[in-house]
Every structure is written in C-alpha cells, then in structure tokens.
Amino acid sequence: PLPPGQPRASLAAGIGMVHQHFTLADNLSVLDNVMLGTEPLWQPFSRRAAARAKLLDASRRFGLQVDPGARVGDLSVGERQRVEILKALVSFGRKRGARILILDEPTAVLTPQESEALFATLAQMVAAGLSVIFISHKLDEVLRVSHRVAVLRAGRLIADLPAAGADKALLAEAMVGRAVAPATKRAHARGAPVVELRGPFELTLHAGELVAVAGVAGNGQQALAERLFALQVPGGVARIPQDRHALGVVGELPLWENAVLERYASPAFARFGWVRRERAMLHAKTLVERFDVRGTEAAGLWTTTRSLSGGNMQKLILARALAGDPEAKGAPALIVAHQPTWGLDIGAVAYVHQQLLDACAAGSAVLLISEDLDEIFALADRIAVMHAGRLGAARPAREWTLASIGLAMAGEHAHAA
C-alpha cells in the first residue's frame, strides 16, 4: 500500500514513471538531467564521476545507449525517451533503483523503427527482473508487448486477462462496454481542387479526398494547421483543433454557446449585433441529437461544457465543424482535423472516423493531421509526411509501408521514396 500524494514513498518503493510528455531540461546534459533533484542541498560537492559510472552501467545493462555529456536539446525524440527511462531506472541517493516502470503512451512520439527498439528494450528489462506497466490505446502494441492486459473504464478495473488469450475485438468491447464496428469507406469520385498551398508547405487538396499528414509531434504540424485554419475558402473551413480544452471550446460557457461559438456573428444566429438565442439553441439541440452528444441529461443545453467527457466534448466540436454555417447550405468545403481522436476511447474513435469519411464522401476535402499511423492507414487516400518543418509530397496510401513512412518521419526522405 502506498500513501496517496507522496511521490517520495513511490520512489522508495521502487516505482519509476515515464510520462507521455517528456519532463527533461533541454539546456542541460544527459547526466545533469538524470542527476537532477537527487542530491541534497547541503552536500558540498556533486558526485558526478560516480553518477556517470552508474548511468553508463545502466545504459549497458538495459541496452539504452546514451552519451552522458550530450545536450538533451540536441537529441532525437527516441534518444530523449531513453534518457527518461534511464532517469527512472537509475538510483542516486535512494536505496535502490526502479523495479516497477510505468510508461504512459510511450510510442506516441516515436517512429515505427524507434518503437521496435523500445519493445526490444522492454523485453530486456523484463528478462532482467523488472516489472513494466505499459499504458496505451494501441491494441496491437498492447497485445505484442504484454503478458497480462488490464482494462480500465470509467476509473474501474473491468478486465484482467492473459494477453495470449485476448484479441483486439475482445479488448475493444471491454474498453467501451459494447462491440465496436470499424469505420467503413463509401466509394465516391474525387472532385476539383479546393485548396492549393504554396510556400513553406506545398499541398493540393481535392473535394471528396482525405489527405493525411503523418509525423512525430513538434515537426511543424501546428503551423500547418494554423495556416489552414486561417484560410478563407468558399464553402467554409471546418476546424477541429488539437487541444479540445484550450482551443476547441470555452469550458465555462454552456453547451449551446459553444455550439455556435465560431459562427455567432452569422445572420443565422445574430441580428444587429445581438445573438438570436432561440435560433442558436435550436441549432445546438439539432447538433446534440444528430451527433449523440451525451452528458446533458441534467442541465440540457445549459450544461457547462467543461463537465462533458472528452469523447462528448469532441463530438460537440465535430458537430459544430461538420454542420458548418446554416447560411452556407451545405457541408464545409474544407475540414482540417488535427489529432481529432487524441485521448478518446476506441468507440469514440470509430465514431469520429466514420464522420470524417462520410463528410469526405459528401464532397468535403479533409486534411487529417495525426501521429497515429493506424488511423492514417485506415482513413487516408493520400499520405504526406512532415519532418523538421518540411512537408513531403502526398502520395497514394497504397504506395506507403510502415517501414517507409517511419523512415520519412525520421527525415530519411530519399530512402522512403
């Protein structure tokens, strides 16, 4: 048993944590990052030589090659993750290092090749006697790396079963409480170009086409999304931002206000500078019913938006985006979806996927920016890869493999082609 809210007790028990978003200081060396916070303030000097030897020993034992003197800001994402793992494993000023390692979505920021290297490292750690808790929504990876699988739903342990006897369908049903049907594409023709980007990003988007942009986080995807969000396109641009809480909704406002937030000045919802509340609320009610936004049973359209679950908040954003402006009479010409399924359960993911595919079949041009390669291969007609601010050419999805897209994500464009 561990007392809640006491990290020191967890460290003393040998529990190490590697967070989904790295917590390293980019301006410090690898050794400085691993040592950070481990030495008492009253100690007259830093025992760097002993710490360096301990770090190199752990690096050798677990197959996590690092340069102790390298500046973290100069490392690749995969190398930074090695540093995070070593920081959790190596003990300075504690009786022992980590014996239980918790990894939260560890492959979210890795290329497929880097993920393979991580899996090999985890197998080596387990063989050496460590226990690993691998938190992920990627079911293929879960089944591959684990001996046992535990499923959480709504804060409760729903299932705990051997990985050898489990499959994706069984785990998906346990995660959401029902069978989950995958999204399906409808056959349709590609239309005329809707958007042609020039300059830093070269990209043409056609009506009735879903183009996906893959890449490791932080390689310029946000800049691309913001440029597209700002476009003025006949037929309108529907935006589904990456951060639903900070950019998608105003959490303190009621649901009905968020439902018209991006179009409150439209003649459909305003006259002489005043909001036509009755029309706005009717529109919100239609969206809630059409997109099955739940969590409004108590307060209805006056439900505070921040009280919605992540999945229902994303449904609201999706509904607002895909419905467009009632004055425009039709689906948006361009839909920009940046990480639209981030943090959603597998049932909500399937729902979002189907809505994007249906909008595409109805004639919208859809740009999907995602770090989930399973999502990209399931949805995309064409795929482009972004690395270091450079957007590669969008090629038909059938021309890509997991290996080639991984090389492109790592900057090996020539090899990928």
Short mmCIF file of C-alpha atoms in Angstrom, two decimals:
data_model
loop_
_atom_site.label_atom_id
_atom_site.label_comp_id
_atom_site.label_asym_id
_atom_site.label_seq_id
_atom_site.Cartn_x
_atom_site.Cartn_y
_atom_site.Cartn_z
CA PRO A 1 0.00 0.00 0.00
CA LEU A 2 1.21 3.49 -0.89
CA PRO A 3 0.00 6.72 0.76
CA PRO A 4 -1.65 8.99 -1.84
CA GLY A 5 0.07 12.19 -2.90
CA GLN A 6 3.55 11.21 -1.70
CA PRO A 7 5.96 10.71 -4.63
CA ARG A 8 8.80 10.04 -2.21
CA ALA A 9 7.00 6.91 -0.98
CA SER A 10 6.59 5.66 -4.55
CA LEU A 11 10.27 6.26 -5.30
CA ALA A 12 11.27 4.47 -2.11
CA ALA A 13 9.12 1.51 -3.16
CA GLY A 14 10.99 1.33 -6.45
CA ILE A 15 8.37 2.77 -8.80
CA GLY A 16 9.60 4.81 -11.79
CA MET A 17 7.41 6.85 -14.13
CA VAL A 18 7.99 7.92 -17.74
CA HIS A 19 5.32 10.45 -18.71
CA GLN A 20 3.80 10.74 -22.18
CA HIS A 21 5.19 14.27 -22.49
CA PHE A 22 8.85 14.39 -21.57
CA THR A 23 9.95 16.27 -18.46
CA LEU A 24 13.59 16.88 -19.39
CA ALA A 25 15.53 20.17 -19.32
CA ASP A 26 16.68 20.72 -22.90
CA ASN A 27 19.55 23.06 -21.93
CA LEU A 28 21.20 20.51 -19.62
CA SER A 29 23.28 17.43 -20.41
CA VAL A 30 22.03 13.86 -20.20
CA LEU A 31 23.94 13.33 -16.95
CA ASP A 32 22.62 16.57 -15.43
CA ASN A 33 19.05 15.57 -16.27
CA VAL A 34 19.42 12.13 -14.71
CA MET A 35 21.01 13.57 -11.57
CA LEU A 36 18.61 16.49 -11.24
CA GLY A 37 16.94 16.57 -7.83
CA THR A 38 18.78 13.53 -6.49
CA GLU A 39 21.48 15.20 -4.36
CA PRO A 40 20.88 17.01 -1.06
CA LEU A 41 21.35 20.78 -0.97
CA TRP A 42 23.76 20.58 1.98
CA GLN A 43 26.18 18.31 0.08
CA PRO A 44 29.38 20.38 -0.51
CA PHE A 45 30.09 18.98 -4.00
CA SER A 46 28.42 16.94 -6.72
CA ARG A 47 29.49 13.31 -7.11
CA ARG A 48 29.43 13.43 -10.89
CA ALA A 49 32.06 10.76 -11.56
CA ALA A 50 30.19 8.12 -9.56
CA ALA A 51 26.89 9.17 -11.12
CA ARG A 52 28.36 8.97 -14.63
CA ALA A 53 29.67 5.45 -13.97
CA LYS A 54 26.26 4.38 -12.65
CA LEU A 55 24.49 5.87 -15.67
CA LEU A 56 26.82 4.10 -18.13
CA ASP A 57 26.37 0.82 -16.27
CA ALA A 58 22.56 1.06 -16.52
CA SER A 59 22.86 2.11 -20.16
CA ARG A 60 24.90 -1.02 -20.90
CA ARG A 61 22.71 -3.43 -18.89
CA PHE A 62 19.44 -2.32 -20.45
CA GLY A 63 20.67 -1.60 -23.98
CA LEU A 64 19.86 2.13 -23.73
CA GLN A 65 22.82 3.78 -25.43
CA VAL A 66 23.29 7.44 -24.46
CA ASP A 67 26.12 9.96 -24.29
CA PRO A 68 26.19 11.36 -20.73
CA GLY A 69 27.68 14.64 -21.94
CA ALA A 70 25.25 15.26 -24.80
CA ARG A 71 22.89 18.24 -24.54
CA VAL A 72 19.32 16.94 -24.34
CA GLY A 73 18.06 19.65 -26.71
CA ASP A 74 20.27 18.15 -29.44
CA LEU A 75 18.90 14.61 -29.09
CA SER A 76 16.27 12.90 -31.22
CA VAL A 77 12.90 12.04 -29.71
CA GLY A 78 13.86 8.39 -29.38
CA GLU A 79 17.11 9.33 -27.60
CA ARG A 80 15.23 11.60 -25.20
CA GLN A 81 12.94 8.74 -24.30
CA ARG A 82 15.98 6.62 -23.46
CA VAL A 83 17.12 9.37 -21.10
CA GLU A 84 13.67 9.46 -19.45
CA ILE A 85 13.74 5.69 -18.92
CA LEU A 86 17.29 5.79 -17.51
CA LYS A 87 16.29 8.64 -15.21
CA ALA A 88 13.56 6.41 -13.81
CA LEU A 89 15.79 3.35 -13.57
CA VAL A 90 18.99 4.78 -12.10
CA SER A 91 19.04 5.42 -8.37
CA PHE A 92 21.03 8.31 -6.93
CA GLY A 93 20.54 8.99 -3.25
CA ARG A 94 17.99 6.14 -2.96
CA LYS A 95 18.47 2.65 -1.62
CA ARG A 96 17.50 1.10 -4.95
CA GLY A 97 16.51 1.98 -8.47
CA ALA A 98 13.14 1.39 -10.04
CA ARG A 99 11.81 -2.17 -10.02
CA ILE A 100 8.43 -1.20 -11.49
CA LEU A 101 8.49 1.06 -14.55
CA ILE A 102 5.31 2.85 -15.67
CA LEU A 103 5.28 4.01 -19.30
CA ASP A 104 2.42 6.30 -20.36
CA GLU A 105 1.73 6.15 -24.13
CA PRO A 106 5.45 5.56 -24.80
CA THR A 107 5.18 5.18 -28.58
CA ALA A 108 3.10 8.32 -29.17
CA VAL A 109 6.22 10.32 -30.08
CA LEU A 110 8.21 7.57 -31.81
CA THR A 111 8.64 6.41 -35.38
CA PRO A 112 7.82 2.73 -36.07
CA GLN A 113 11.53 1.91 -36.04
CA GLU A 114 12.03 3.65 -32.70
CA SER A 115 9.01 1.79 -31.33
CA GLU A 116 10.60 -1.52 -32.35
CA ALA A 117 13.77 -0.56 -30.50
CA LEU A 118 11.71 0.32 -27.41
CA PHE A 119 9.92 -3.04 -27.47
CA ALA A 120 13.27 -4.83 -27.57
CA THR A 121 14.45 -2.75 -24.59
CA LEU A 122 11.31 -3.57 -22.61
CA ALA A 123 11.79 -7.30 -23.25
CA GLN A 124 15.35 -6.97 -22.00
CA MET A 125 14.17 -5.16 -18.86
CA VAL A 126 11.57 -7.81 -18.06
CA ALA A 127 14.17 -10.54 -18.58
CA ALA A 128 16.36 -8.70 -16.06
CA GLY A 129 13.59 -8.86 -13.46
CA LEU A 130 11.79 -5.51 -13.83
CA SER A 131 8.03 -5.19 -13.97
CA VAL A 132 6.61 -2.87 -16.65
CA ILE A 133 3.20 -1.20 -16.81
CA PHE A 134 2.64 -0.21 -20.44
CA ILE A 135 -0.26 2.26 -20.81
CA SER A 136 -1.51 2.55 -24.40
CA HIS A 137 -4.63 2.76 -26.56
CA LYS A 138 -2.85 0.98 -29.45
CA LEU A 139 -4.18 -2.54 -29.09
CA ASP A 140 -1.70 -4.18 -31.47
CA GLU A 141 1.16 -2.90 -29.31
CA VAL A 142 -0.59 -3.91 -26.10
CA LEU A 143 -1.03 -7.49 -27.29
CA ARG A 144 2.52 -7.63 -28.58
CA VAL A 145 4.46 -6.45 -25.53
CA SER A 146 2.39 -7.67 -22.58
CA HIS A 147 1.97 -10.87 -20.61
CA ARG A 148 -1.27 -9.64 -18.99
CA VAL A 149 -3.74 -6.98 -20.05
CA ALA A 150 -5.79 -4.88 -17.63
CA VAL A 151 -8.67 -2.81 -18.99
CA LEU A 152 -9.87 0.34 -17.22
CA ARG A 153 -13.21 2.01 -17.91
CA ALA A 154 -14.61 5.00 -16.01
CA GLY A 155 -11.98 4.58 -13.30
CA ARG A 156 -12.78 0.91 -12.65
CA LEU A 157 -10.88 -2.29 -13.45
CA ILE A 158 -13.11 -4.05 -15.98
CA ALA A 159 -10.89 -6.94 -17.05
CA ASP A 160 -7.56 -8.55 -16.21
CA LEU A 161 -6.66 -11.37 -18.57
CA PRO A 162 -3.67 -13.11 -20.18
CA ALA A 163 -2.54 -11.46 -23.39
CA ALA A 164 -2.14 -14.88 -25.02
CA GLY A 165 -5.89 -15.48 -24.97
CA ALA A 166 -7.01 -11.95 -25.90
CA ASP A 167 -7.67 -10.24 -29.23
CA LYS A 168 -8.39 -6.67 -30.32
CA ALA A 169 -12.16 -7.17 -30.57
CA LEU A 170 -12.35 -8.56 -27.03
CA LEU A 171 -10.29 -5.71 -25.60
CA ALA A 172 -12.24 -3.07 -27.53
CA GLU A 173 -15.55 -4.40 -26.20
CA ALA A 174 -14.18 -4.38 -22.65
CA MET A 175 -12.97 -0.79 -23.09
CA VAL A 176 -16.32 0.65 -24.19
CA GLY A 177 -18.84 -1.89 -22.94
CA ARG A 178 -20.12 -2.93 -26.37
CA ALA A 179 -18.93 -4.31 -29.68
CA VAL A 180 -17.21 -1.66 -31.83
CA ALA A 181 -17.70 -1.67 -35.59
CA PRO A 182 -14.79 -0.18 -37.57
CA ALA A 183 -15.39 2.82 -39.80
CA THR A 184 -16.14 2.00 -43.45
CA LYS A 185 -15.38 3.96 -46.60
CA ARG A 186 -18.00 4.68 -49.25
CA ALA A 187 -16.96 4.66 -52.90
CA HIS A 188 -17.05 8.15 -54.45
CA ALA A 189 -15.23 10.23 -57.02
CA ARG A 190 -12.55 12.82 -56.29
CA GLY A 191 -13.55 16.37 -57.25
CA ALA A 192 -11.79 19.57 -58.20
CA PRO A 193 -9.03 21.18 -56.10
CA VAL A 194 -10.34 23.07 -53.08
CA VAL A 195 -7.04 24.39 -51.70
CA GLU A 196 -3.56 24.77 -53.22
CA LEU A 197 -0.87 25.73 -50.72
CA ARG A 198 2.40 27.27 -51.86
CA GLY A 199 5.46 28.48 -49.96
CA PRO A 200 6.63 26.61 -46.86
CA PHE A 201 4.03 23.88 -47.47
CA GLU A 202 3.26 22.50 -50.94
CA LEU A 203 -0.09 20.74 -50.89
CA THR A 204 -3.23 20.43 -53.03
CA LEU A 205 -6.49 19.20 -51.50
CA HIS A 206 -9.35 17.95 -53.65
CA ALA A 207 -13.05 17.72 -52.90
CA GLY A 208 -14.02 14.22 -51.80
CA GLU A 209 -10.48 13.30 -50.74
CA LEU A 210 -8.92 12.61 -47.35
CA VAL A 211 -5.23 13.51 -47.18
CA ALA A 212 -3.32 12.58 -44.02
CA VAL A 213 -0.17 14.24 -42.70
CA ALA A 214 1.99 11.95 -40.57
CA GLY A 215 4.96 12.90 -38.42
CA VAL A 216 6.46 12.88 -34.97
CA ALA A 217 4.99 15.61 -32.75
CA GLY A 218 6.69 19.00 -32.95
CA ASN A 219 7.80 18.90 -36.59
CA GLY A 220 5.61 21.79 -37.81
CA GLN A 221 2.15 20.23 -37.77
CA GLN A 222 0.75 23.03 -35.62
CA ALA A 223 1.99 25.68 -38.06
CA LEU A 224 0.36 23.83 -40.95
CA ALA A 225 -2.92 23.52 -39.05
CA GLU A 226 -2.93 27.20 -38.10
CA ARG A 227 -2.29 28.26 -41.69
CA LEU A 228 -5.22 26.17 -42.89
CA PHE A 229 -7.46 27.32 -40.05
CA ALA A 230 -6.92 30.91 -41.19
CA LEU A 231 -7.88 30.30 -44.84
CA GLN A 232 -10.91 31.94 -46.39
CA VAL A 233 -12.42 29.26 -48.64
CA PRO A 234 -15.77 29.45 -50.45
CA GLY A 235 -17.92 26.97 -48.59
CA GLY A 236 -16.05 27.49 -45.35
CA VAL A 237 -13.31 25.82 -43.34
CA ALA A 238 -14.28 23.46 -40.52
CA ARG A 239 -11.60 23.32 -37.84
CA ILE A 240 -11.03 20.51 -35.35
CA PRO A 241 -8.06 21.72 -33.24
CA GLN A 242 -5.54 19.52 -31.48
CA ASP A 243 -6.34 20.69 -27.93
CA ARG A 244 -10.07 20.47 -27.35
CA HIS A 245 -9.87 22.12 -23.94
CA ALA A 246 -7.63 25.10 -24.79
CA LEU A 247 -8.62 25.70 -28.43
CA GLY A 248 -11.81 23.75 -29.12
CA VAL A 249 -14.24 25.08 -26.53
CA VAL A 250 -14.61 27.68 -23.79
CA GLY A 251 -15.19 25.33 -20.89
CA GLU A 252 -17.08 27.77 -18.67
CA LEU A 253 -19.69 28.58 -21.34
CA PRO A 254 -22.85 26.49 -21.72
CA LEU A 255 -23.06 23.91 -24.46
CA TRP A 256 -25.37 25.94 -26.68
CA GLU A 257 -22.97 28.89 -26.80
CA ASN A 258 -20.05 26.63 -27.74
CA ALA A 259 -22.19 25.07 -30.46
CA VAL A 260 -22.36 28.43 -32.30
CA LEU A 261 -19.16 29.96 -30.95
CA GLU A 262 -17.32 30.12 -34.29
CA ARG A 263 -20.36 31.48 -36.16
CA TYR A 264 -22.09 33.65 -33.59
CA ALA A 265 -21.93 36.65 -35.97
CA SER A 266 -23.59 34.74 -38.82
CA PRO A 267 -27.03 36.08 -39.86
CA ALA A 268 -28.34 32.67 -38.85
CA PHE A 269 -27.58 33.45 -35.20
CA ALA A 270 -27.29 37.24 -34.91
CA ARG A 271 -29.14 40.40 -35.91
CA PHE A 272 -27.93 43.97 -35.39
CA GLY A 273 -25.15 42.69 -33.12
CA TRP A 274 -27.49 40.73 -30.84
CA VAL A 275 -27.47 36.93 -30.55
CA ARG A 276 -30.69 35.29 -31.69
CA ARG A 277 -30.73 32.90 -28.73
CA GLU A 278 -33.76 30.90 -29.79
CA ARG A 279 -32.24 30.07 -33.18
CA ALA A 280 -28.84 29.34 -31.65
CA MET A 281 -30.33 26.97 -29.10
CA LEU A 282 -32.41 25.19 -31.74
CA HIS A 283 -29.23 24.69 -33.80
CA ALA A 284 -27.40 23.37 -30.72
CA LYS A 285 -30.27 20.98 -29.96
CA THR A 286 -30.11 19.62 -33.52
CA LEU A 287 -26.35 19.03 -33.20
CA VAL A 288 -26.69 17.27 -29.83
CA GLU A 289 -29.30 14.90 -31.25
CA ARG A 290 -27.60 14.29 -34.60
CA PHE A 291 -24.17 13.60 -33.12
CA ASP A 292 -25.38 11.91 -29.94
CA VAL A 293 -23.64 14.28 -27.51
CA ARG A 294 -24.27 12.85 -24.04
CA GLY A 295 -23.88 14.21 -20.52
CA THR A 296 -26.58 16.86 -20.89
CA GLU A 297 -29.37 15.00 -19.09
CA ALA A 298 -29.41 17.28 -16.02
CA ALA A 299 -28.98 20.78 -17.46
CA GLY A 300 -29.73 20.27 -21.15
CA LEU A 301 -28.29 22.91 -23.47
CA TRP A 302 -27.19 24.93 -20.41
CA THR A 303 -24.74 22.17 -19.42
CA THR A 304 -21.34 23.68 -18.66
CA THR A 305 -19.14 22.43 -21.49
CA ARG A 306 -16.14 21.56 -19.30
CA SER A 307 -18.33 19.00 -17.48
CA LEU A 308 -18.61 16.86 -20.63
CA SER A 309 -16.38 13.82 -21.04
CA GLY A 310 -13.53 14.07 -23.54
CA GLY A 311 -15.42 12.00 -26.08
CA ASN A 312 -18.61 14.05 -25.82
CA MET A 313 -16.67 17.31 -25.94
CA GLN A 314 -15.02 16.08 -29.14
CA LYS A 315 -18.43 15.13 -30.54
CA LEU A 316 -19.61 18.69 -29.90
CA ILE A 317 -16.56 20.15 -31.69
CA LEU A 318 -17.05 17.70 -34.56
CA ALA A 319 -20.74 18.55 -34.78
CA ARG A 320 -20.03 22.29 -34.87
CA ALA A 321 -17.36 21.81 -37.53
CA LEU A 322 -19.20 19.43 -39.85
CA ALA A 323 -22.56 21.21 -39.65
CA GLY A 324 -20.96 24.43 -40.91
CA ASP A 325 -22.88 27.67 -41.26
CA PRO A 326 -26.62 27.17 -41.86
CA GLU A 327 -26.44 30.13 -44.23
CA ALA A 328 -23.94 28.26 -46.45
CA LYS A 329 -26.42 25.49 -47.27
CA GLY A 330 -24.10 22.50 -47.39
CA ALA A 331 -21.11 20.73 -45.89
CA PRO A 332 -17.88 22.71 -45.38
CA ALA A 333 -15.57 22.74 -48.40
CA LEU A 334 -12.52 22.01 -46.24
CA ILE A 335 -12.24 20.11 -42.95
CA VAL A 336 -8.95 20.35 -41.05
CA ALA A 337 -8.77 17.71 -38.31
CA HIS A 338 -5.68 17.97 -36.09
CA GLN A 339 -5.34 14.94 -33.81
CA PRO A 340 -9.16 14.51 -33.79
CA THR A 341 -9.14 11.28 -31.78
CA TRP A 342 -6.46 12.14 -29.20
CA GLY A 343 -7.42 10.79 -25.78
CA LEU A 344 -10.67 9.13 -26.94
CA ASP A 345 -11.77 5.57 -26.27
CA ILE A 346 -11.95 3.15 -29.17
CA GLY A 347 -15.72 3.56 -29.54
CA ALA A 348 -15.48 7.34 -29.84
CA VAL A 349 -12.55 6.93 -32.24
CA ALA A 350 -14.62 4.76 -34.57
CA TYR A 351 -17.42 7.36 -34.46
CA VAL A 352 -15.08 10.26 -35.34
CA HIS A 353 -13.52 8.24 -38.15
CA GLN A 354 -16.91 7.46 -39.67
CA GLN A 355 -17.98 11.10 -39.54
CA LEU A 356 -14.81 12.21 -41.37
CA LEU A 357 -15.22 9.50 -44.02
CA ASP A 358 -18.90 10.40 -44.51
CA ALA A 359 -18.03 14.10 -44.89
CA CYS A 360 -15.41 13.18 -47.45
CA ALA A 361 -17.91 11.05 -49.39
CA ALA A 362 -20.32 14.03 -49.32
CA GLY A 363 -17.75 16.17 -51.13
CA SER A 364 -15.63 17.85 -48.44
CA ALA A 365 -11.85 17.94 -48.70
CA VAL A 366 -10.44 16.54 -45.45
CA LEU A 367 -6.94 17.10 -44.11
CA LEU A 368 -6.12 14.78 -41.21
CA ILE A 369 -3.03 15.63 -39.15
CA SER A 370 -2.25 12.67 -36.92
CA GLU A 371 0.55 10.86 -35.11
CA ASP A 372 -1.39 7.57 -35.13
CA LEU A 373 -0.28 5.52 -38.13
CA ASP A 374 -3.10 3.00 -37.71
CA GLU A 375 -5.56 5.87 -38.02
CA ILE A 376 -3.76 7.27 -41.06
CA PHE A 377 -3.65 3.98 -42.97
CA ALA A 378 -7.31 3.27 -42.13
CA LEU A 379 -8.62 6.60 -43.45
CA ALA A 380 -6.27 8.25 -45.93
CA ASP A 381 -6.48 8.37 -49.72
CA ARG A 382 -3.10 10.08 -49.87
CA ILE A 383 -0.38 10.45 -47.21
CA ALA A 384 2.29 13.12 -46.74
CA VAL A 385 4.98 13.13 -44.05
CA MET A 386 6.21 16.15 -42.13
CA HIS A 387 9.72 16.38 -40.72
CA ALA A 388 11.61 19.43 -39.41
CA GLY A 389 9.04 21.82 -40.88
CA ARG A 390 9.20 20.24 -44.32
CA LEU A 391 6.09 18.67 -45.86
CA GLY A 392 6.88 15.85 -48.28
CA ALA A 393 4.84 15.05 -51.35
CA ALA A 394 1.42 13.50 -50.75
CA ARG A 395 1.39 10.04 -52.35
CA PRO A 396 -1.38 7.41 -52.58
CA ALA A 397 -1.71 5.46 -49.34
CA ARG A 398 -1.07 2.15 -51.15
CA GLU A 399 2.47 3.34 -52.03
CA TRP A 400 3.47 3.62 -48.36
CA THR A 401 4.53 0.90 -45.96
CA LEU A 402 5.05 1.14 -42.21
CA ALA A 403 8.81 1.00 -42.80
CA SER A 404 8.88 3.71 -45.49
CA ILE A 405 6.67 6.06 -43.52
CA GLY A 406 8.86 5.53 -40.46
CA LEU A 407 11.97 6.46 -42.43
CA ALA A 408 10.26 9.59 -43.74
CA MET A 409 9.20 10.56 -40.22
CA ALA A 410 12.85 10.30 -39.19
CA GLY A 411 13.95 12.54 -42.08
CA GLU A 412 15.10 9.84 -44.47
CA HIS A 413 13.02 11.15 -47.40
CA ALA A 414 15.29 9.77 -50.08
CA HIS A 415 15.20 6.26 -48.63
CA ALA A 416 11.45 6.44 -48.09
CA ALA A 417 10.88 7.36 -51.74
#
